PDB file of N, CA and C in Angstrom:
ATOM      1  N   MET O   1     -35.740  -8.862   3.289  1.00 55.00           N
ATOM      2  CA  MET O   1     -34.191  -8.848   2.284  1.00 55.00           C
ATOM      3  C   MET O   1     -34.031 -10.147   2.697  1.00 55.00           C
ATOM      4  N   PRO O   2     -33.600 -10.120   1.594  1.00 64.00           N
ATOM      5  CA  PRO O   2     -32.700 -11.739   1.064  1.00 64.00           C
ATOM      6  C   PRO O   2     -32.067 -11.391   2.711  1.00 64.00           C
ATOM      7  N   LYS O   3     -31.393 -13.467   3.089  1.00 69.00           N
ATOM      8  CA  LYS O   3     -30.310 -13.483   3.615  1.00 69.00           C
ATOM      9  C   LYS O   3     -28.610 -12.822   4.067  1.00 69.00           C
ATOM     10  N   ASP O   4     -29.029 -13.443   2.707  1.00 69.00           N
ATOM     11  CA  ASP O   4     -27.222 -12.769   1.974  1.00 69.00           C
ATOM     12  C   ASP O   4     -26.991 -11.343   2.158  1.00 69.00           C
ATOM     13  N   ALA O   5     -27.992 -10.404   1.347  1.00 72.00           N
ATOM     14  CA  ALA O   5     -27.612  -9.034   2.078  1.00 72.00           C
ATOM     15  C   ALA O   5     -27.927  -8.706   3.220  1.00 72.00           C
ATOM     16  N   GLY O   6     -28.572  -9.318   4.310  1.00 75.00           N
ATOM     17  CA  GLY O   6     -28.346  -8.844   5.816  1.00 75.00           C
ATOM     18  C   GLY O   6     -27.287  -9.364   6.378  1.00 75.00           C
ATOM     19  N   ASP O   7     -26.571 -10.106   5.669  1.00 82.00           N
ATOM     20  CA  ASP O   7     -24.692 -11.133   6.299  1.00 82.00           C
ATOM     21  C   ASP O   7     -24.172 -10.208   5.246  1.00 82.00           C
ATOM     22  N   ALA O   8     -24.236  -9.944   4.607  1.00 84.00           N
ATOM     23  CA  ALA O   8     -23.370  -8.594   4.410  1.00 84.00           C
ATOM     24  C   ALA O   8     -23.235  -7.243   5.014  1.00 84.00           C
ATOM     25  N   LYS O   9     -24.473  -7.016   4.984  1.00 87.00           N
ATOM     26  CA  LYS O   9     -24.744  -5.552   5.671  1.00 87.00           C
ATOM     27  C   LYS O   9     -24.298  -5.787   6.901  1.00 87.00           C
ATOM     28  N   LEU O  10     -24.455  -6.960   7.774  1.00 88.00           N
ATOM     29  CA  LEU O  10     -23.692  -7.234   8.828  1.00 88.00           C
ATOM     30  C   LEU O  10     -22.535  -7.044   9.125  1.00 88.00           C
ATOM     31  N   LEU O  11     -21.853  -7.886   8.037  1.00 88.00           N
ATOM     32  CA  LEU O  11     -20.391  -8.217   8.229  1.00 88.00           C
ATOM     33  C   LEU O  11     -19.879  -6.000   7.626  1.00 88.00           C
ATOM     34  N   PHE O  12     -20.430  -5.458   6.676  1.00 88.00           N
ATOM     35  CA  PHE O  12     -19.610  -3.864   6.766  1.00 88.00           C
ATOM     36  C   PHE O  12     -20.043  -3.607   7.815  1.00 88.00           C
ATOM     37  N   GLN O  13     -20.983  -3.644   8.595  1.00 89.00           N
ATOM     38  CA  GLN O  13     -21.015  -3.215   9.839  1.00 89.00           C
ATOM     39  C   GLN O  13     -19.454  -3.601  10.783  1.00 89.00           C
ATOM     40  N   SER O  14     -19.675  -4.304  10.714  1.00 90.00           N
ATOM     41  CA  SER O  14     -18.926  -5.212  11.767  1.00 90.00           C
ATOM     42  C   SER O  14     -17.753  -5.135  11.650  1.00 90.00           C
ATOM     43  N   LEU O  15     -17.289  -4.875   9.872  1.00 88.00           N
ATOM     44  CA  LEU O  15     -15.751  -3.886   9.454  1.00 88.00           C
ATOM     45  C   LEU O  15     -15.405  -2.702   9.859  1.00 88.00           C
ATOM     46  N   ASN O  16     -16.603  -2.054   9.564  1.00 89.00           N
ATOM     47  CA  ASN O  16     -17.172  -0.403  10.100  1.00 89.00           C
ATOM     48  C   ASN O  16     -16.222  -0.349  11.603  1.00 89.00           C
ATOM     49  N   LYS O  17     -16.926  -1.012  12.493  1.00 90.00           N
ATOM     50  CA  LYS O  17     -16.803  -0.745  13.496  1.00 90.00           C
ATOM     51  C   LYS O  17     -15.471  -0.742  14.223  1.00 90.00           C
ATOM     52  N   ALA O  18     -14.676  -2.391  13.667  1.00 86.00           N
ATOM     53  CA  ALA O  18     -12.895  -2.142  13.833  1.00 86.00           C
ATOM     54  C   ALA O  18     -12.435  -1.922  13.242  1.00 86.00           C
ATOM     55  N   TYR O  19     -12.954  -0.916  12.397  1.00 85.00           N
ATOM     56  CA  TYR O  19     -11.721   0.110  11.735  1.00 85.00           C
ATOM     57  C   TYR O  19     -12.094   1.336  11.883  1.00 85.00           C
ATOM     58  N   ALA O  20     -12.894   1.553  12.814  1.00 88.00           N
ATOM     59  CA  ALA O  20     -12.744   2.647  13.775  1.00 88.00           C
ATOM     60  C   ALA O  20     -11.897   2.869  14.599  1.00 88.00           C
ATOM     61  N   ALA O  21     -11.860   1.938  15.623  1.00 85.00           N
ATOM     62  CA  ALA O  21     -11.136   1.978  16.467  1.00 85.00           C
ATOM     63  C   ALA O  21      -9.435   1.361  15.973  1.00 85.00           C
ATOM     64  N   THR O  22      -9.158   1.568  14.739  1.00 87.00           N
ATOM     65  CA  THR O  22      -7.776   1.744  14.399  1.00 87.00           C
ATOM     66  C   THR O  22      -7.053   3.078  14.242  1.00 87.00           C
ATOM     67  N   PRO O  23      -5.711   2.627  15.036  1.00 89.00           N
ATOM     68  CA  PRO O  23      -5.140   3.824  15.565  1.00 89.00           C
ATOM     69  C   PRO O  23      -4.282   5.164  13.780  1.00 89.00           C
ATOM     70  N   THR O  24      -4.819   6.514  14.075  1.00 91.00           N
ATOM     71  CA  THR O  24      -5.015   7.169  13.206  1.00 91.00           C
ATOM     72  C   THR O  24      -3.595   7.052  12.209  1.00 91.00           C
ATOM     73  N   ASN O  25      -2.215   7.188  12.451  1.00 92.00           N
ATOM     74  CA  ASN O  25      -0.813   6.822  11.663  1.00 92.00           C
ATOM     75  C   ASN O  25      -1.550   5.507  11.213  1.00 92.00           C
ATOM     76  N   LEU O  26      -1.861   4.380  11.287  1.00 92.00           N
ATOM     77  CA  LEU O  26      -1.835   3.282  10.509  1.00 92.00           C
ATOM     78  C   LEU O  26      -3.120   3.563   9.698  1.00 92.00           C
ATOM     79  N   LYS O  27      -4.128   4.259  10.324  1.00 92.00           N
ATOM     80  CA  LYS O  27      -5.398   4.792   8.950  1.00 92.00           C
ATOM     81  C   LYS O  27      -4.545   5.880   7.442  1.00 92.00           C
ATOM     82  N   ILE O  28      -3.737   6.595   7.668  1.00 95.00           N
ATOM     83  CA  ILE O  28      -2.932   7.414   6.803  1.00 95.00           C
ATOM     84  C   ILE O  28      -2.244   6.446   6.077  1.00 95.00           C
ATOM     85  N   ILE O  29      -1.162   5.457   5.997  1.00 95.00           N
ATOM     86  CA  ILE O  29      -0.607   4.350   5.300  1.00 95.00           C
ATOM     87  C   ILE O  29      -1.894   3.697   4.540  1.00 95.00           C
ATOM     88  N   ASP O  30      -2.283   3.172   4.897  1.00 94.00           N
ATOM     89  CA  ASP O  30      -3.973   2.386   4.518  1.00 94.00           C
ATOM     90  C   ASP O  30      -4.428   3.995   3.098  1.00 94.00           C
ATOM     91  N   LEU O  31      -4.496   5.023   3.395  1.00 96.00           N
ATOM     92  CA  LEU O  31      -4.867   5.857   2.702  1.00 96.00           C
ATOM     93  C   LEU O  31      -3.584   6.014   1.471  1.00 96.00           C
ATOM     94  N   TYR O  32      -2.490   6.302   2.264  1.00 97.00           N
ATOM     95  CA  TYR O  32      -1.441   5.803   1.111  1.00 97.00           C
ATOM     96  C   TYR O  32      -1.281   4.425   0.304  1.00 97.00           C
ATOM     97  N   VAL O  33      -1.268   3.580   0.523  1.00 97.00           N
ATOM     98  CA  VAL O  33      -1.670   2.495  -0.207  1.00 97.00           C
ATOM     99  C   VAL O  33      -3.382   2.677  -1.340  1.00 97.00           C
ATOM    100  N   VAL O  34      -3.757   2.830  -1.030  1.00 97.00           N
ATOM    101  CA  VAL O  34      -4.925   3.194  -1.099  1.00 97.00           C
ATOM    102  C   VAL O  34      -4.786   4.004  -2.927  1.00 97.00           C
ATOM    103  N   PHE O  35      -3.807   4.948  -2.482  1.00 98.00           N
ATOM    104  CA  PHE O  35      -3.737   5.879  -3.440  1.00 98.00           C
ATOM    105  C   PHE O  35      -2.264   5.820  -4.194  1.00 98.00           C
ATOM    106  N   ALA O  36      -1.572   5.098  -3.875  1.00 97.00           N
ATOM    107  CA  ALA O  36      -0.380   4.228  -5.105  1.00 97.00           C
ATOM    108  C   ALA O  36      -1.380   3.137  -5.862  1.00 97.00           C
ATOM    109  N   MET O  37      -1.719   2.536  -5.680  1.00 97.00           N
ATOM    110  CA  MET O  37      -2.490   0.582  -5.906  1.00 97.00           C
ATOM    111  C   MET O  37      -3.924   1.895  -6.862  1.00 97.00           C
ATOM    112  N   ALA O  38      -4.363   3.110  -6.767  1.00 97.00           N
ATOM    113  CA  ALA O  38      -5.349   3.885  -7.193  1.00 97.00           C
ATOM    114  C   ALA O  38      -4.307   4.660  -8.985  1.00 97.00           C
ATOM    115  N   THR O  39      -3.321   4.771  -8.309  1.00 97.00           N
ATOM    116  CA  THR O  39      -2.028   5.532  -9.256  1.00 97.00           C
ATOM    117  C   THR O  39      -1.813   4.203 -10.543  1.00 97.00           C
ATOM    118  N   ALA O  40      -1.952   3.475  -9.757  1.00 96.00           N
ATOM    119  CA  ALA O  40      -1.469   1.899 -10.389  1.00 96.00           C
ATOM    120  C   ALA O  40      -2.473   1.949 -11.558  1.00 96.00           C
ATOM    121  N   LEU O  41      -3.879   1.655 -11.156  1.00 97.00           N
ATOM    122  CA  LEU O  41      -5.144   1.516 -12.206  1.00 97.00           C
ATOM    123  C   LEU O  41      -5.601   2.600 -13.280  1.00 97.00           C
ATOM    124  N   VAL O  42      -4.775   3.617 -13.090  1.00 96.00           N
ATOM    125  CA  VAL O  42      -4.943   5.033 -13.690  1.00 96.00           C
ATOM    126  C   VAL O  42      -4.223   4.911 -14.797  1.00 96.00           C
ATOM    127  N   GLN O  43      -3.020   4.484 -14.268  1.00 94.00           N
ATOM    128  CA  GLN O  43      -2.111   4.035 -15.461  1.00 94.00           C
ATOM    129  C   GLN O  43      -1.927   2.332 -16.852  1.00 94.00           C
ATOM    130  N   VAL O  44      -2.612   1.988 -15.834  1.00 94.00           N
ATOM    131  CA  VAL O  44      -2.887   0.368 -16.454  1.00 94.00           C
ATOM    132  C   VAL O  44      -3.872   1.114 -17.371  1.00 94.00           C
ATOM    133  N   ALA O  45      -5.162   1.959 -17.431  1.00 95.00           N
ATOM    134  CA  ALA O  45      -6.108   1.967 -17.786  1.00 95.00           C
ATOM    135  C   ALA O  45      -6.237   3.459 -18.670  1.00 95.00           C
ATOM    136  N   TYR O  46      -4.588   3.702 -18.433  1.00 93.00           N
ATOM    137  CA  TYR O  46      -4.055   4.444 -19.600  1.00 93.00           C
ATOM    138  C   TYR O  46      -3.592   3.903 -20.845  1.00 93.00           C
ATOM    139  N   MET O  47      -3.185   2.882 -20.017  1.00 92.00           N
ATOM    140  CA  MET O  47      -1.892   2.133 -21.252  1.00 92.00           C
ATOM    141  C   MET O  47      -3.284   1.202 -22.172  1.00 92.00           C
ATOM    142  N   GLY O  48      -4.282   1.516 -21.549  1.00 91.00           N
ATOM    143  CA  GLY O  48      -5.823   0.395 -22.445  1.00 91.00           C
ATOM    144  C   GLY O  48      -5.736   1.496 -24.111  1.00 91.00           C
ATOM    145  N   VAL O  49      -5.907   2.386 -23.038  1.00 93.00           N
ATOM    146  CA  VAL O  49      -6.914   3.470 -24.011  1.00 93.00           C
ATOM    147  C   VAL O  49      -5.610   3.604 -24.906  1.00 93.00           C
ATOM    148  N   VAL O  50      -5.026   4.890 -24.375  1.00 91.00           N
ATOM    149  CA  VAL O  50      -4.039   5.269 -25.786  1.00 91.00           C
ATOM    150  C   VAL O  50      -2.466   4.061 -25.873  1.00 91.00           C
ATOM    151  N   GLY O  51      -1.844   3.423 -25.547  1.00 85.00           N
ATOM    152  CA  GLY O  51      -1.740   2.461 -25.555  1.00 85.00           C
ATOM    153  C   GLY O  51       0.047   2.222 -25.345  1.00 85.00           C
ATOM    154  N   SER O  52       0.929   1.392 -25.562  1.00 77.00           N
ATOM    155  CA  SER O  52       2.053   1.039 -24.262  1.00 77.00           C
ATOM    156  C   SER O  52       3.114   0.954 -25.334  1.00 77.00           C
ATOM    157  N   PHE O  53       3.640   2.086 -25.971  1.00 84.00           N
ATOM    158  CA  PHE O  53       4.772   2.729 -26.721  1.00 84.00           C
ATOM    159  C   PHE O  53       6.156   3.379 -26.037  1.00 84.00           C
ATOM    160  N   PRO O  54       5.970   3.555 -25.592  1.00 84.00           N
ATOM    161  CA  PRO O  54       7.121   3.327 -24.545  1.00 84.00           C
ATOM    162  C   PRO O  54       6.787   2.055 -23.183  1.00 84.00           C
ATOM    163  N   PHE O  55       6.915   1.424 -23.769  1.00 86.00           N
ATOM    164  CA  PHE O  55       6.468   0.007 -22.427  1.00 86.00           C
ATOM    165  C   PHE O  55       7.841  -0.034 -21.561  1.00 86.00           C
ATOM    166  N   ASN O  56       9.152   0.299 -21.459  1.00 87.00           N
ATOM    167  CA  ASN O  56       8.822   0.434 -20.312  1.00 87.00           C
ATOM    168  C   ASN O  56       9.343   1.463 -19.584  1.00 87.00           C
ATOM    169  N   SER O  57       8.443   2.292 -19.731  1.00 88.00           N
ATOM    170  CA  SER O  57       7.984   3.719 -18.823  1.00 88.00           C
ATOM    171  C   SER O  57       6.904   2.887 -18.027  1.00 88.00           C
ATOM    172  N   PHE O  58       6.157   2.580 -19.201  1.00 89.00           N
ATOM    173  CA  PHE O  58       4.777   2.069 -18.688  1.00 89.00           C
ATOM    174  C   PHE O  58       5.090   1.016 -17.080  1.00 89.00           C
ATOM    175  N   LEU O  59       5.523   0.055 -17.016  1.00 91.00           N
ATOM    176  CA  LEU O  59       6.336  -0.331 -16.133  1.00 91.00           C
ATOM    177  C   LEU O  59       6.619  -0.173 -15.560  1.00 91.00           C
ATOM    178  N   SER O  60       8.170   1.420 -15.654  1.00 93.00           N
ATOM    179  CA  SER O  60       8.306   1.651 -14.781  1.00 93.00           C
ATOM    180  C   SER O  60       7.335   2.428 -13.496  1.00 93.00           C
ATOM    181  N   GLY O  61       6.399   2.841 -14.303  1.00 92.00           N
ATOM    182  CA  GLY O  61       4.866   3.293 -13.555  1.00 92.00           C
ATOM    183  C   GLY O  61       4.641   2.125 -12.215  1.00 92.00           C
ATOM    184  N   VAL O  62       4.130   1.413 -13.417  1.00 94.00           N
ATOM    185  CA  VAL O  62       3.865   0.386 -12.572  1.00 94.00           C
ATOM    186  C   VAL O  62       3.894  -0.317 -11.599  1.00 94.00           C
ATOM    187  N   LEU O  63       5.279  -0.714 -11.477  1.00 94.00           N
ATOM    188  CA  LEU O  63       5.664  -0.845 -10.649  1.00 94.00           C
ATOM    189  C   LEU O  63       6.178  -0.574  -9.655  1.00 94.00           C
ATOM    190  N   SER O  64       6.361   0.904  -9.960  1.00 96.00           N
ATOM    191  CA  SER O  64       7.513   1.243  -8.885  1.00 96.00           C
ATOM    192  C   SER O  64       5.935   2.177  -7.824  1.00 96.00           C
ATOM    193  N   CYS O  65       4.098   2.282  -8.399  1.00 97.00           N
ATOM    194  CA  CYS O  65       3.449   2.030  -7.514  1.00 97.00           C
ATOM    195  C   CYS O  65       3.151   0.841  -7.111  1.00 97.00           C
ATOM    196  N   ILE O  66       3.116  -0.146  -7.395  1.00 97.00           N
ATOM    197  CA  ILE O  66       2.649  -1.378  -6.821  1.00 97.00           C
ATOM    198  C   ILE O  66       4.187  -1.828  -5.295  1.00 97.00           C
ATOM    199  N   GLY O  67       5.734  -1.544  -6.057  1.00 97.00           N
ATOM    200  CA  GLY O  67       6.445  -1.891  -4.785  1.00 97.00           C
ATOM    201  C   GLY O  67       5.974  -0.741  -3.481  1.00 97.00           C
ATOM    202  N   SER O  68       5.744   0.646  -4.053  1.00 97.00           N
ATOM    203  CA  SER O  68       5.587   1.833  -2.710  1.00 97.00           C
ATOM    204  C   SER O  68       4.055   1.114  -2.141  1.00 97.00           C
ATOM    205  N   ALA O  69       3.301   0.493  -2.802  1.00 97.00           N
ATOM    206  CA  ALA O  69       2.156  -0.374  -1.923  1.00 97.00           C
ATOM    207  C   ALA O  69       2.702  -0.355  -0.801  1.00 97.00           C
ATOM    208  N   VAL O  70       3.739  -2.087  -1.706  1.00 97.00           N
ATOM    209  CA  VAL O  70       3.865  -3.445  -0.502  1.00 97.00           C
ATOM    210  C   VAL O  70       4.665  -3.235   0.406  1.00 97.00           C
ATOM    211  N   LEU O  71       5.913  -1.997  -0.179  1.00 97.00           N
ATOM    212  CA  LEU O  71       6.241  -1.362   0.674  1.00 97.00           C
ATOM    213  C   LEU O  71       6.015  -0.790   2.566  1.00 97.00           C
ATOM    214  N   ALA O  72       4.759   0.084   2.198  1.00 97.00           N
ATOM    215  CA  ALA O  72       3.571   0.818   2.974  1.00 97.00           C
ATOM    216  C   ALA O  72       2.599  -0.387   3.929  1.00 97.00           C
ATOM    217  N   VAL O  73       2.529  -1.775   2.770  1.00 97.00           N
ATOM    218  CA  VAL O  73       1.938  -3.075   3.600  1.00 97.00           C
ATOM    219  C   VAL O  73       2.761  -3.319   5.249  1.00 97.00           C
ATOM    220  N   CYS O  74       4.711  -3.586   4.489  1.00 96.00           N
ATOM    221  CA  CYS O  74       5.133  -3.678   5.462  1.00 96.00           C
ATOM    222  C   CYS O  74       5.484  -2.803   6.446  1.00 96.00           C
ATOM    223  N   LEU O  75       5.668  -1.359   6.204  1.00 96.00           N
ATOM    224  CA  LEU O  75       5.859  -0.305   7.195  1.00 96.00           C
ATOM    225  C   LEU O  75       4.275  -0.305   8.257  1.00 96.00           C
ATOM    226  N   ARG O  76       2.781  -0.744   7.733  1.00 95.00           N
ATOM    227  CA  ARG O  76       2.127  -1.042   8.269  1.00 95.00           C
ATOM    228  C   ARG O  76       1.791  -2.144   9.616  1.00 95.00           C
ATOM    229  N   ILE O  77       2.660  -3.072   8.747  1.00 94.00           N
ATOM    230  CA  ILE O  77       2.460  -4.265   9.596  1.00 94.00           C
ATOM    231  C   ILE O  77       3.664  -4.037  10.605  1.00 94.00           C
ATOM    232  N   GLN O  78       4.511  -3.509  10.800  1.00 94.00           N
ATOM    233  CA  GLN O  78       5.768  -3.334  11.405  1.00 94.00           C
ATOM    234  C   GLN O  78       5.150  -2.525  12.651  1.00 94.00           C
ATOM    235  N   VAL O  79       4.525  -0.890  12.242  1.00 94.00           N
ATOM    236  CA  VAL O  79       4.086   0.144  13.434  1.00 94.00           C
ATOM    237  C   VAL O  79       3.249  -0.080  13.786  1.00 94.00           C
ATOM    238  N   ASN O  80       2.362  -1.383  13.309  1.00 92.00           N
ATOM    239  CA  ASN O  80       0.988  -2.136  13.781  1.00 92.00           C
ATOM    240  C   ASN O  80       1.604  -2.663  15.648  1.00 92.00           C
ATOM    241  N   LYS O  81       0.675  -1.600  17.127  1.00 89.00           N
ATOM    242  CA  LYS O  81       1.021  -1.543  18.240  1.00 89.00           C
ATOM    243  C   LYS O  81       0.680  -3.294  18.527  1.00 89.00           C
ATOM    244  N   ASP O  82      -0.423  -3.747  17.988  1.00 87.00           N
ATOM    245  CA  ASP O  82      -0.985  -5.802  17.967  1.00 87.00           C
ATOM    246  C   ASP O  82       0.044  -6.709  17.057  1.00 87.00           C
ATOM    247  N   ASN O  83       0.836  -5.905  16.659  1.00 87.00           N
ATOM    248  CA  ASN O  83       1.389  -7.245  16.159  1.00 87.00           C
ATOM    249  C   ASN O  83       2.340  -7.200  17.449  1.00 87.00           C
ATOM    250  N   LYS O  84       2.685  -8.396  18.065  1.00 88.00           N
ATOM    251  CA  LYS O  84       2.835  -9.603  18.477  1.00 88.00           C
ATOM    252  C   LYS O  84       5.053  -9.483  17.649  1.00 88.00           C
ATOM    253  N   GLU O  85       5.174  -9.523  16.919  1.00 90.00           N
ATOM    254  CA  GLU O  85       6.345 -10.190  15.784  1.00 90.00           C
ATOM    255  C   GLU O  85       7.091  -8.863  15.916  1.00 90.00           C
ATOM    256  N   PHE O  86       6.510  -7.580  15.851  1.00 88.00           N
ATOM    257  CA  PHE O  86       7.564  -6.639  15.976  1.00 88.00           C
ATOM    258  C   PHE O  86       7.621  -5.592  17.235  1.00 88.00           C
ATOM    259  N   LYS O  87       7.345  -5.883  18.240  1.00 86.00           N
ATOM    260  CA  LYS O  87       7.232  -5.701  19.375  1.00 86.00           C
ATOM    261  C   LYS O  87       8.316  -4.511  19.800  1.00 86.00           C
ATOM    262  N   ASP O  88       9.388  -5.235  19.311  1.00 89.00           N
ATOM    263  CA  ASP O  88      10.974  -4.608  20.288  1.00 89.00           C
ATOM    264  C   ASP O  88      11.622  -3.730  19.093  1.00 89.00           C
ATOM    265  N   LEU O  89      10.412  -3.927  17.676  1.00 90.00           N
ATOM    266  CA  LEU O  89      11.215  -2.653  16.885  1.00 90.00           C
ATOM    267  C   LEU O  89      10.454  -1.599  17.328  1.00 90.00           C
ATOM    268  N   PRO O  90      11.051  -0.369  16.958  1.00 92.00           N
ATOM    269  CA  PRO O  90      10.561   0.898  16.980  1.00 92.00           C
ATOM    270  C   PRO O  90       9.940   1.899  16.228  1.00 92.00           C
ATOM    271  N   PRO O  91       9.033   2.988  16.248  1.00 91.00           N
ATOM    272  CA  PRO O  91       8.378   2.890  14.850  1.00 91.00           C
ATOM    273  C   PRO O  91       9.570   3.839  13.979  1.00 91.00           C
ATOM    274  N   GLU O  92      10.612   4.523  14.427  1.00 94.00           N
ATOM    275  CA  GLU O  92      11.725   5.711  13.715  1.00 94.00           C
ATOM    276  C   GLU O  92      11.973   4.273  13.016  1.00 94.00           C
ATOM    277  N   ARG O  93      12.575   3.069  13.766  1.00 95.00           N
ATOM    278  CA  ARG O  93      13.200   2.371  12.659  1.00 95.00           C
ATOM    279  C   ARG O  93      12.214   1.985  11.451  1.00 95.00           C
ATOM    280  N   ALA O  94      10.743   1.385  12.037  1.00 94.00           N
ATOM    281  CA  ALA O  94      10.443   0.764  10.827  1.00 94.00           C
ATOM    282  C   ALA O  94      10.332   1.638   9.626  1.00 94.00           C
ATOM    283  N   PHE O  95      10.051   3.144  10.116  1.00 96.00           N
ATOM    284  CA  PHE O  95       9.935   4.087   9.120  1.00 96.00           C
ATOM    285  C   PHE O  95      11.436   4.280   8.636  1.00 96.00           C
ATOM    286  N   ALA O  96      12.463   4.003   8.435  1.00 96.00           N
ATOM    287  CA  ALA O  96      13.765   4.296   8.213  1.00 96.00           C
ATOM    288  C   ALA O  96      14.527   3.569   7.117  1.00 96.00           C
ATOM    289  N   ASP O  97      13.711   2.103   7.366  1.00 96.00           N
ATOM    290  CA  ASP O  97      13.608   0.735   6.833  1.00 96.00           C
ATOM    291  C   ASP O  97      12.814   1.616   5.592  1.00 96.00           C
ATOM    292  N   PHE O  98      11.195   2.215   5.308  1.00 96.00           N
ATOM    293  CA  PHE O  98      10.759   2.259   4.281  1.00 96.00           C
ATOM    294  C   PHE O  98      11.396   2.863   3.756  1.00 96.00           C
ATOM    295  N   VAL O  99      11.132   4.207   4.107  1.00 97.00           N
ATOM    296  CA  VAL O  99      12.663   5.184   3.099  1.00 97.00           C
ATOM    297  C   VAL O  99      13.689   4.811   2.367  1.00 97.00           C
ATOM    298  N   LEU O 100      14.077   3.922   3.200  1.00 97.00           N
ATOM    299  CA  LEU O 100      15.699   3.302   2.376  1.00 97.00           C
ATOM    300  C   LEU O 100      14.697   2.357   1.617  1.00 97.00           C
ATOM    301  N   CYS O 101      14.061   1.556   2.283  1.00 97.00           N
ATOM    302  CA  CYS O 101      13.756   0.468   0.671  1.00 97.00           C
ATOM    303  C   CYS O 101      13.121   1.465  -0.588  1.00 97.00           C
ATOM    304  N   ASN O 102      11.904   2.151   0.071  1.00 97.00           N
ATOM    305  CA  ASN O 102      11.740   3.203  -1.633  1.00 97.00           C
ATOM    306  C   ASN O 102      13.404   3.594  -2.061  1.00 97.00           C
ATOM    307  N   LEU O 103      14.126   4.172  -1.452  1.00 97.00           N
ATOM    308  CA  LEU O 103      14.963   5.148  -2.545  1.00 97.00           C
ATOM    309  C   LEU O 103      15.719   4.307  -3.329  1.00 97.00           C
ATOM    310  N   VAL O 104      15.761   2.485  -2.698  1.00 97.00           N
ATOM    311  CA  VAL O 104      16.643   1.329  -3.938  1.00 97.00           C
ATOM    312  C   VAL O 104      15.381   1.609  -4.729  1.00 97.00           C
ATOM    313  N   LEU O 105      14.062   1.043  -4.432  1.00 96.00           N
ATOM    314  CA  LEU O 105      12.822   0.809  -4.782  1.00 96.00           C
ATOM    315  C   LEU O 105      13.081   1.931  -6.476  1.00 96.00           C
ATOM    316  N   HIS O 106      13.466   2.827  -6.154  1.00 95.00           N
ATOM    317  CA  HIS O 106      13.026   3.982  -6.720  1.00 95.00           C
ATOM    318  C   HIS O 106      14.469   4.180  -8.217  1.00 95.00           C
ATOM    319  N   LEU O 107      15.269   3.761  -7.051  1.00 95.00           N
ATOM    320  CA  LEU O 107      16.917   4.143  -7.813  1.00 95.00           C
ATOM    321  C   LEU O 107      16.469   2.464  -9.224  1.00 95.00           C
ATOM    322  N   VAL O 108      15.917   1.295  -8.611  1.00 94.00           N
ATOM    323  CA  VAL O 108      16.126   0.424  -9.701  1.00 94.00           C
ATOM    324  C   VAL O 108      14.973   0.702 -10.939  1.00 94.00           C
ATOM    325  N   ILE O 109      14.338   1.428 -10.183  1.00 93.00           N
ATOM    326  CA  ILE O 109      13.038   1.582 -11.078  1.00 93.00           C
ATOM    327  C   ILE O 109      13.730   3.088 -12.439  1.00 93.00           C
ATOM    328  N   MET O 110      14.508   3.660 -11.798  1.00 92.00           N
ATOM    329  CA  MET O 110      15.508   5.203 -13.123  1.00 92.00           C
ATOM    330  C   MET O 110      16.421   3.909 -13.799  1.00 92.00           C
ATOM    331  N   ASN O 111      16.890   3.551 -13.209  1.00 91.00           N
ATOM    332  CA  ASN O 111      17.605   2.461 -13.931  1.00 91.00           C
ATOM    333  C   ASN O 111      17.459   1.524 -15.457  1.00 91.00           C
ATOM    334  N   PHE O 112      15.766   1.224 -14.825  1.00 86.00           N
ATOM    335  CA  PHE O 112      14.989   0.111 -15.661  1.00 86.00           C
ATOM    336  C   PHE O 112      14.944   0.749 -17.073  1.00 86.00           C
ATOM    337  N   LEU O 113      14.476   2.270 -16.692  1.00 82.00           N
ATOM    338  CA  LEU O 113      13.619   3.191 -17.352  1.00 82.00           C
ATOM    339  C   LEU O 113      14.976   3.566 -18.430  1.00 82.00           C
ATOM    340  N   GLY O 114      16.396   3.269 -17.949  1.00 68.00           N
ATOM    341  CA  GLY O 114      17.010   3.753 -18.889  1.00 68.00           C
ATOM    342  C   GLY O 114      18.000   5.049 -19.449  1.00 68.00           C
TER     343      GLY O 114
END
């Protein structure tokens, strides 16, 4: 086995071991981020195959997915217990901020649709 393949295998094993210790609520947020980004990629692929006739609709869909993923990453940062910067912020407040920002994001997206 080449040295690079062994290093990559060791890296993936250490990442898997570290991620196994991650709390379940953070794993759920990670799953939501992956879903939002996968949805954005599906929309881009669809636009590449079919075309982008209603371009505002395409932009709205992709920006909605990416914006939701960014807000979920912000939620993950705020809810993470290991993050000392947000230690005084209760998780309920972080979730309320996430919901409010998502509401504002989707209102802007709906306005962009026309």
